[in-house]
Coordinates of C-alpha atoms and ligand atoms in Angstrom, one line a residue:
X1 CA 45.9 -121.8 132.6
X2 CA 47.5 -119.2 135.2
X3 CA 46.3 -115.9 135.7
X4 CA 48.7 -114.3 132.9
X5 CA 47.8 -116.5 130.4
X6 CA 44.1 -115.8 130.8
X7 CA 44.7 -112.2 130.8
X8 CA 46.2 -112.7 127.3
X9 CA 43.2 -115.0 126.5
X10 CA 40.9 -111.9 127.7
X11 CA 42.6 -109.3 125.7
X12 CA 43.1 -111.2 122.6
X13 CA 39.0 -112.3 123.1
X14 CA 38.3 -108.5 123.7
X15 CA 40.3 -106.8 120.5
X16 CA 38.5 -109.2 118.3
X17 CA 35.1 -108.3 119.1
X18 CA 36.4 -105.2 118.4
X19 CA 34.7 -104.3 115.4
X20 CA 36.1 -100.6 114.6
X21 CA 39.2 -98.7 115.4
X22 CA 37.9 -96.8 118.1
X23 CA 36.5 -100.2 119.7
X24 CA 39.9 -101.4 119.5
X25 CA 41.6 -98.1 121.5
X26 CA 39.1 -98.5 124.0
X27 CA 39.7 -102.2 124.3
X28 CA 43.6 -101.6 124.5
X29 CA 42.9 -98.8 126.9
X30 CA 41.2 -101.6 129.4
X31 CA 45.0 -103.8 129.3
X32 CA 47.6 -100.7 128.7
X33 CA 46.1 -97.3 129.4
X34 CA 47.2 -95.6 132.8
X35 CA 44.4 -97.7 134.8
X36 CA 44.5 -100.9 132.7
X37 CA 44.7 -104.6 133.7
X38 CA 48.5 -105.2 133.1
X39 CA 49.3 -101.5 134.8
X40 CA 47.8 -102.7 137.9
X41 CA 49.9 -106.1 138.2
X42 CA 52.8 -104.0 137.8
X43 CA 51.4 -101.9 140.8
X44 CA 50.5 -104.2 142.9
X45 CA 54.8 -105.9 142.4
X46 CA 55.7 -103.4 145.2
X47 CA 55.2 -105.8 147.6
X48 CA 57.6 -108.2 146.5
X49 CA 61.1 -108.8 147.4
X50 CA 63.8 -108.2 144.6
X51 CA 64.0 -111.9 143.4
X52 CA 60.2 -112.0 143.2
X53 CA 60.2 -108.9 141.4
X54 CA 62.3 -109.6 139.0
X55 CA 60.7 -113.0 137.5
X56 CA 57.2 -111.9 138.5
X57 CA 58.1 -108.6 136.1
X58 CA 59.6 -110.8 133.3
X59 CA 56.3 -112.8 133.2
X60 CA 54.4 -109.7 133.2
X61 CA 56.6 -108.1 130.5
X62 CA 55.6 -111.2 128.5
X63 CA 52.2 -111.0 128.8
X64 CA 52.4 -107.2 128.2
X65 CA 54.3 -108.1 124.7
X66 CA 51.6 -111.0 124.0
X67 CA 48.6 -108.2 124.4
X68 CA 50.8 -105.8 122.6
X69 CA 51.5 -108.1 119.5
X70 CA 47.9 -109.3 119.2
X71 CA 46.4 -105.8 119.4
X72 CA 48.8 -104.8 116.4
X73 CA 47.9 -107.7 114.3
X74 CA 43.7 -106.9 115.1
X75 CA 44.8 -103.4 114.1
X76 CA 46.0 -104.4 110.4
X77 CA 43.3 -106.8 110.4
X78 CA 40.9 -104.3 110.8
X79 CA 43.0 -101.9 108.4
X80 CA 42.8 -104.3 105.8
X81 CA 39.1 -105.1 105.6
X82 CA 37.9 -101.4 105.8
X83 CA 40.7 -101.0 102.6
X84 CA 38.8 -104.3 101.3
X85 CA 35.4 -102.3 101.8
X86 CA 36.6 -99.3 100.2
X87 CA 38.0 -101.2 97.2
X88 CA 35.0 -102.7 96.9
X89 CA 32.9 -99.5 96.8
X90 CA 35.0 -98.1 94.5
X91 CA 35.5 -100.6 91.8
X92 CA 35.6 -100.1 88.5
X93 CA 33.9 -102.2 85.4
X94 CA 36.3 -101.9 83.0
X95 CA 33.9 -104.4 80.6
X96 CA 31.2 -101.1 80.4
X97 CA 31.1 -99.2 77.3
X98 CA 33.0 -95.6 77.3
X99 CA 30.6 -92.8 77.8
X100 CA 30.3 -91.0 74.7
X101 CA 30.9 -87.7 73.7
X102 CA 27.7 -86.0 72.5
X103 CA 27.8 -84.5 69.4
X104 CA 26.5 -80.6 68.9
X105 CA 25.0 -79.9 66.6
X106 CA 23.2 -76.8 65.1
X107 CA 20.3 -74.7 66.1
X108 CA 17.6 -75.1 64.2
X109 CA 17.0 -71.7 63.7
X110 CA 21.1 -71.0 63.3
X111 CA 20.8 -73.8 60.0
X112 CA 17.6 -71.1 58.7
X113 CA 19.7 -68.6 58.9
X114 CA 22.6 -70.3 57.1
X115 CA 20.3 -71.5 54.1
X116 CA 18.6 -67.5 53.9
X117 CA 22.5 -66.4 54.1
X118 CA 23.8 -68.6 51.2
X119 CA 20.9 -68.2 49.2
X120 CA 20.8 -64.3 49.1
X121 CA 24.6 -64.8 49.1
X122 CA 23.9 -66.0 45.9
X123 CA 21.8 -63.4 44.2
X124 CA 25.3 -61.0 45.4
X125 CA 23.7 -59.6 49.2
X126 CA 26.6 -59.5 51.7
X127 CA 26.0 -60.0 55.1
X128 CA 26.1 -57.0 57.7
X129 CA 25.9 -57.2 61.9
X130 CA 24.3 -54.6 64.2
X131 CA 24.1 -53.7 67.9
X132 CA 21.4 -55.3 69.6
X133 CA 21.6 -52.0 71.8
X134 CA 20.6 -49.6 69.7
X135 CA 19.9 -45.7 69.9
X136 CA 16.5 -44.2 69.7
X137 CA 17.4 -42.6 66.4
X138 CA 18.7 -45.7 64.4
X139 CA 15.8 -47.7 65.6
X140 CA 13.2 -45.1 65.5
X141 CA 14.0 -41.7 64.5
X142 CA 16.1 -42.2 61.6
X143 CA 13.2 -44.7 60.4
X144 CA 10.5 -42.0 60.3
X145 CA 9.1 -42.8 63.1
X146 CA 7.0 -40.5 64.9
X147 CA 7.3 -39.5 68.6
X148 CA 4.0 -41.1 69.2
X149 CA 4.4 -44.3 67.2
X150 CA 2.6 -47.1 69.8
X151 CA 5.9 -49.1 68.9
X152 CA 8.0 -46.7 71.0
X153 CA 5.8 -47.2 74.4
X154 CA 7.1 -48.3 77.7
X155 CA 5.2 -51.5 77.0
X156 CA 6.4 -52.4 73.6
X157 CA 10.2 -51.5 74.1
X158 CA 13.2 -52.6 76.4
X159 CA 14.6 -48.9 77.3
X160 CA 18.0 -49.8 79.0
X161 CA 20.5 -47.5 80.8
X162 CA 22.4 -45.3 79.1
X163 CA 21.7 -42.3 76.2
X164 CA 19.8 -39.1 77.2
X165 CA 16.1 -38.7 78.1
X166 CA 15.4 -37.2 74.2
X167 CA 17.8 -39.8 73.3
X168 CA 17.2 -43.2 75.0
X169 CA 19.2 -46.2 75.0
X170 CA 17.0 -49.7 73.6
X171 CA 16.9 -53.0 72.2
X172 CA 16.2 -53.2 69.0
X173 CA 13.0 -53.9 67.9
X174 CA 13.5 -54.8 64.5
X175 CA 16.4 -55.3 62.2
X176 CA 15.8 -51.9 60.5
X177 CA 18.1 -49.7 62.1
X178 CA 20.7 -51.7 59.6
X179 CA 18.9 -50.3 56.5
X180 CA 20.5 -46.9 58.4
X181 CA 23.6 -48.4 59.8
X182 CA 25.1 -50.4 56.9
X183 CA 23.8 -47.7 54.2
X184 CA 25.7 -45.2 56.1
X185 CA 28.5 -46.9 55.8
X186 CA 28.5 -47.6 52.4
X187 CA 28.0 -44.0 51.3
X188 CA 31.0 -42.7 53.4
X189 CA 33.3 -45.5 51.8
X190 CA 32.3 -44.3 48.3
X191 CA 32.1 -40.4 49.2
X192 CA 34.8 -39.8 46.6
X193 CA 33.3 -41.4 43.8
X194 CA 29.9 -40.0 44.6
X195 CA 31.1 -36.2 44.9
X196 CA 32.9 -37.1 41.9
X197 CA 29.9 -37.5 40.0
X198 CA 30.7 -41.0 39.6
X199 CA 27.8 -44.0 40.0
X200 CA 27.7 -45.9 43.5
X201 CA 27.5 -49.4 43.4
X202 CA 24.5 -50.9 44.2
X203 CA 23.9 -51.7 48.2
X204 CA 23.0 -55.2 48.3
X205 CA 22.8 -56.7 51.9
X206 CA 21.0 -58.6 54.6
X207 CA 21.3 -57.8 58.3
X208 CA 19.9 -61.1 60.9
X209 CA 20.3 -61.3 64.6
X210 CA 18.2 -61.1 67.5
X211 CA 15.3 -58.5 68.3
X212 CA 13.5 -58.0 71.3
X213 CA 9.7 -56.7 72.3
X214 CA 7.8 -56.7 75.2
X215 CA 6.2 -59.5 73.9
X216 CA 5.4 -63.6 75.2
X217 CA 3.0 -66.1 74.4
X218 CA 3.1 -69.4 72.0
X219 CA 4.5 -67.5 69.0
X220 CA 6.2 -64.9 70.3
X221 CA 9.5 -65.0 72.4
X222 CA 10.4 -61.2 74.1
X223 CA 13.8 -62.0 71.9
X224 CA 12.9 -63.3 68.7
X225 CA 15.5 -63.3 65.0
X226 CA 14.8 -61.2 62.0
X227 CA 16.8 -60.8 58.9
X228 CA 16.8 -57.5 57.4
X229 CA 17.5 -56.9 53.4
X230 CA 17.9 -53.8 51.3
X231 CA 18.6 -52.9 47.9
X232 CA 19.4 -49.3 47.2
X233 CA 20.5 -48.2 43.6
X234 CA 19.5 -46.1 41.2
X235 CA 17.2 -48.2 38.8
X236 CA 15.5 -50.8 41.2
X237 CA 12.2 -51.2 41.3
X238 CA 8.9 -53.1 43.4
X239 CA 9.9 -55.9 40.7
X240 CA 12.9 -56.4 41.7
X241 CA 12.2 -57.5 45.0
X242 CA 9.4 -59.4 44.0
X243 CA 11.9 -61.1 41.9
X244 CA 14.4 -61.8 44.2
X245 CA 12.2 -62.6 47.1
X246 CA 10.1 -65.1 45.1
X247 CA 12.8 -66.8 44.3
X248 CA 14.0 -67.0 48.0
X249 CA 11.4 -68.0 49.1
X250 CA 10.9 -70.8 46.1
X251 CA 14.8 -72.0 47.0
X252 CA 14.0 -71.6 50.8
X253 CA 11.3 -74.1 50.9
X254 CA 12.4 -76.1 48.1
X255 CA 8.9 -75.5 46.3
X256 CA 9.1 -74.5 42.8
X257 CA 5.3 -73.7 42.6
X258 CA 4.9 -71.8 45.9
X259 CA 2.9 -68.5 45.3
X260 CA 3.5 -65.1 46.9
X261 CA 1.3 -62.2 47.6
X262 CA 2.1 -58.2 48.1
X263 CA -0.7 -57.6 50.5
X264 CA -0.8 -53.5 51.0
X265 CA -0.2 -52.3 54.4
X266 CA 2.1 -49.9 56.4
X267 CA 5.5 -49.0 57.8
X268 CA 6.9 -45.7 58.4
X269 CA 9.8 -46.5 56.7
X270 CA 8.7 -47.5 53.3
X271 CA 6.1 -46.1 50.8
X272 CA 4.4 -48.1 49.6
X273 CA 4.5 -51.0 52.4
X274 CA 3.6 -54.8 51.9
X275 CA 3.1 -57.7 53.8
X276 CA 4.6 -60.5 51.7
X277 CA 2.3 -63.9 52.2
X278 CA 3.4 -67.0 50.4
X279 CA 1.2 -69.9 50.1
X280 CA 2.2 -73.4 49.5
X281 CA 0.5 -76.0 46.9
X282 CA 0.9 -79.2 48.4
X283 CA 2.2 -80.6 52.3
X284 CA -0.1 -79.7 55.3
X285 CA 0.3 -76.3 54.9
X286 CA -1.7 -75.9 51.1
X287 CA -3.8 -73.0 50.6
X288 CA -3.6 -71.0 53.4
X289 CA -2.2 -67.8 53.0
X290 CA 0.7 -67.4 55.4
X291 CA 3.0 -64.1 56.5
X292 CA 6.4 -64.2 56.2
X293 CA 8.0 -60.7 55.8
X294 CA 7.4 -57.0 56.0
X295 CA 8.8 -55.0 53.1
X296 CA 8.4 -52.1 50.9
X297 CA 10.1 -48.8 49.1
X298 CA 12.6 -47.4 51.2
X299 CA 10.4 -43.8 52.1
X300 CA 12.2 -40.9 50.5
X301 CA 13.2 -39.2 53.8
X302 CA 15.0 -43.0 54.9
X303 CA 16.7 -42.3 51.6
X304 CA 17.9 -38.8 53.1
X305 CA 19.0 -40.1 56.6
X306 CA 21.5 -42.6 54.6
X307 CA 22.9 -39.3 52.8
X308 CA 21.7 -40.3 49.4
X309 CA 19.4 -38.3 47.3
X310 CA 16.1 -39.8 47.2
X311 CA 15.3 -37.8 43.7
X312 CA 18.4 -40.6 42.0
X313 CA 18.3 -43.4 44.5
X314 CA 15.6 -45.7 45.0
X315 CA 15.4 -48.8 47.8
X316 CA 13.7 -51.7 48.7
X317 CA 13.5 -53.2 52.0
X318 CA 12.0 -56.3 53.7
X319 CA 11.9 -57.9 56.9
X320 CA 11.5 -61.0 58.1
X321 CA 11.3 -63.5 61.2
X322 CA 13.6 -66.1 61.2
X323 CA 11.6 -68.1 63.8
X324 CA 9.0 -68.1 62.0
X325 CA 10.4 -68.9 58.7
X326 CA 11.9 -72.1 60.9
X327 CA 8.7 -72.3 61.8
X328 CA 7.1 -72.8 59.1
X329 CA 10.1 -74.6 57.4
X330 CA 9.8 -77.9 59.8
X331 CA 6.6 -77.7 61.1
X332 CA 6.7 -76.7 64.5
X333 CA 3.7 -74.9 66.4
X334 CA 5.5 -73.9 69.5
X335 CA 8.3 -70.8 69.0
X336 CA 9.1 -71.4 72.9
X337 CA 10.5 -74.8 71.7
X338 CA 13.4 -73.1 70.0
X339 CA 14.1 -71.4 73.6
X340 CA 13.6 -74.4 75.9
X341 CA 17.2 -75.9 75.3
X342 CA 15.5 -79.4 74.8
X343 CA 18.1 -81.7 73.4
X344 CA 15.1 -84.2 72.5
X345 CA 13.7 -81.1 70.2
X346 CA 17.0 -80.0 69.0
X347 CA 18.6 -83.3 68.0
X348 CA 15.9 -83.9 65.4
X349 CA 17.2 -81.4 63.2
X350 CA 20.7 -83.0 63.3
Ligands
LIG401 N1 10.9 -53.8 60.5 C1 9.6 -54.3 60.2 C2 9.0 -55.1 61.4 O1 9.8 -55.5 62.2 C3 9.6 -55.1 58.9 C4 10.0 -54.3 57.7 C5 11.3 -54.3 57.3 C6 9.1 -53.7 56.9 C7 11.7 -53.6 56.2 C8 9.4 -53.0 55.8 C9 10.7 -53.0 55.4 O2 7.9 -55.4 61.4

């Protein structure tokens, strides 16, 4: 083999050890760069006469084209198999299963509040939404509540930005500013008919959505649900919503021989106040007497701040927590589970 021929041998040898691209440039740089093996026999032709030159140079030109065409073909080799790697890597099993899409479902306290709204929708209560930023006189003020109620401390309320000093800006503690809000509303759209002499209808409503207290442990959330209801006419009586609520709550829990209790107790807002306790007969929760609502007559100066005369009208309110009724509904111990966002929790009620 001559010296031209080995050169080629050497090369060809060289580019495929080569195992990366950059290998390869510095292998070709050893044959073609500026200092490379076939740049230096070119060099070293200047010697030679003209006929030497010019067969020496075709030789050379040869063995140039040789090292020239196998560096291109180690080049696509090495192309191919880092595409052949990369294929690899990135193939597909079209024989899996699709993913599929999850399906949502309801919160389990958004399905309570869809039973309490069809069943009260039933006994002729429309459905009112409030501010969950409320003014110090819807959800204090306007409820009787004095300027040194513990409920209106630093420590019991979310003040926000916003309002005056006298006046503050909050988040609603309770649903009760709605017994204001909505009855307002409902005596300015029958104004006419009321300075007319003419009889009002009847507010019948509910009011749910979210609350908030400075409040956290196992069974209360610092935002927690309530539903508010009032009835405001002028021959309604404590019966009424013993009446109606005992039958919610029978419907509610699906238990025809559930028991309720008016237990006596106090709100600013209504006089006389109860605590409504129901108690089931049968399932793990017989016997024990168990809170569910806040309620009572609307208090005669509650009456006034709605701009009804509390010598002809007469209300009933009541309150309730919609966690808790969930709560108690499914059987869960833990309010923070309704918070947590855990689809393992969540999907059962699907
Ligand atoms: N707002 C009261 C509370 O949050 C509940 C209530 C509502 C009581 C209506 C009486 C009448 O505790």
């Amino acid at each position: 083999m001559n010296e031209l021929d080995s050169l080629v041998e050497s090369a060809t040898q060289l580019f495929a050890q080569s195992a990366t691209p950059a290998d390869l440039e510095n292998a070709k740089a050893q044959f073609l760069g500026k200092a490379g093996r076939v740049t230096e026999l070119m060099k070293g032709m200047a010697q030679l006469s003209v006929d030497e030159k010019k067969s020496r140079g075709a030789a050379i030109n040869v063995a140039k084209q040789a090292i020239e065409a196998a560096l291109t073909a180690r080049r696509q080799a090495l192309a191919d198999a880092e595409l052949r790697v990369q294929l690899k890597a990135e193939a597909l099993d079209v024989s899996l299963p699709g993913r599929q899409r999850g399906q949502g479902g309801l919160h389990p306290v958004s399905l309570t509040l869809e039973r309490i709204e069809g069943i009260f929708g039933s006994m002729g209560f429309d459905v009112a939404q409030g501010p969950e930023i409320e003014t110090d006189w819807f959800n204090f003020t306007a409820l009787n509540t004095p300027e040194d109620h513990p409920a209106r401390s630093m420590h019991d309320t979310f003040y926000v930005e916003g309002g005056t000093p006298e006046a503050p800006n909050l988040l609603r503690t309770h649903t009760s500013p709605m017994q204001i809000r909505h009855a307002v509303q409902h005596v300015k759209k029958h104004r006419a008919a009321l300075d007319a002499g003419q009889p009002m209808p009847e507010i019948r409503v509910i009011a749910p959505g979210r609350t908030y207290r400075v409040d956290s442990d196992a069974t209360h959330s610092p935002m927690f649900h309530q539903c508010e209801g009032l009835w405001v006419g002028e021959n309604v009586s404590f019966k009424d919503l013993k009446v109606i609520f005992t039958a919610f709550c029978r419907t509610f829990f699906e238990s025809d021989d559930l028991v309720l209790r008016f237990r006596p107790s106090f709100f600013p807002f209504t006089e006389p106040s109860a605590e409504i306790d129901i108690q089931f007969q049968t399932g793990p929760l017989a016997g024990r007497w168990l809170e569910v609502s806040g309620s009572g007559q609307v208090h005669p100066d509650v009456v006034r701040n709605m701009g009804l005369d509390p010598e002809k009208y007469i209300g009933f309110a009541f309150g309730m927590g919609l966690d808790r009724m969930t709560m108690l509904r499914y059987g869960v111990n833990d309010l923070r589970l309704f918070f947590d966002g855990d689809i393992r929790f969540l999907s059962q009620f699907q």
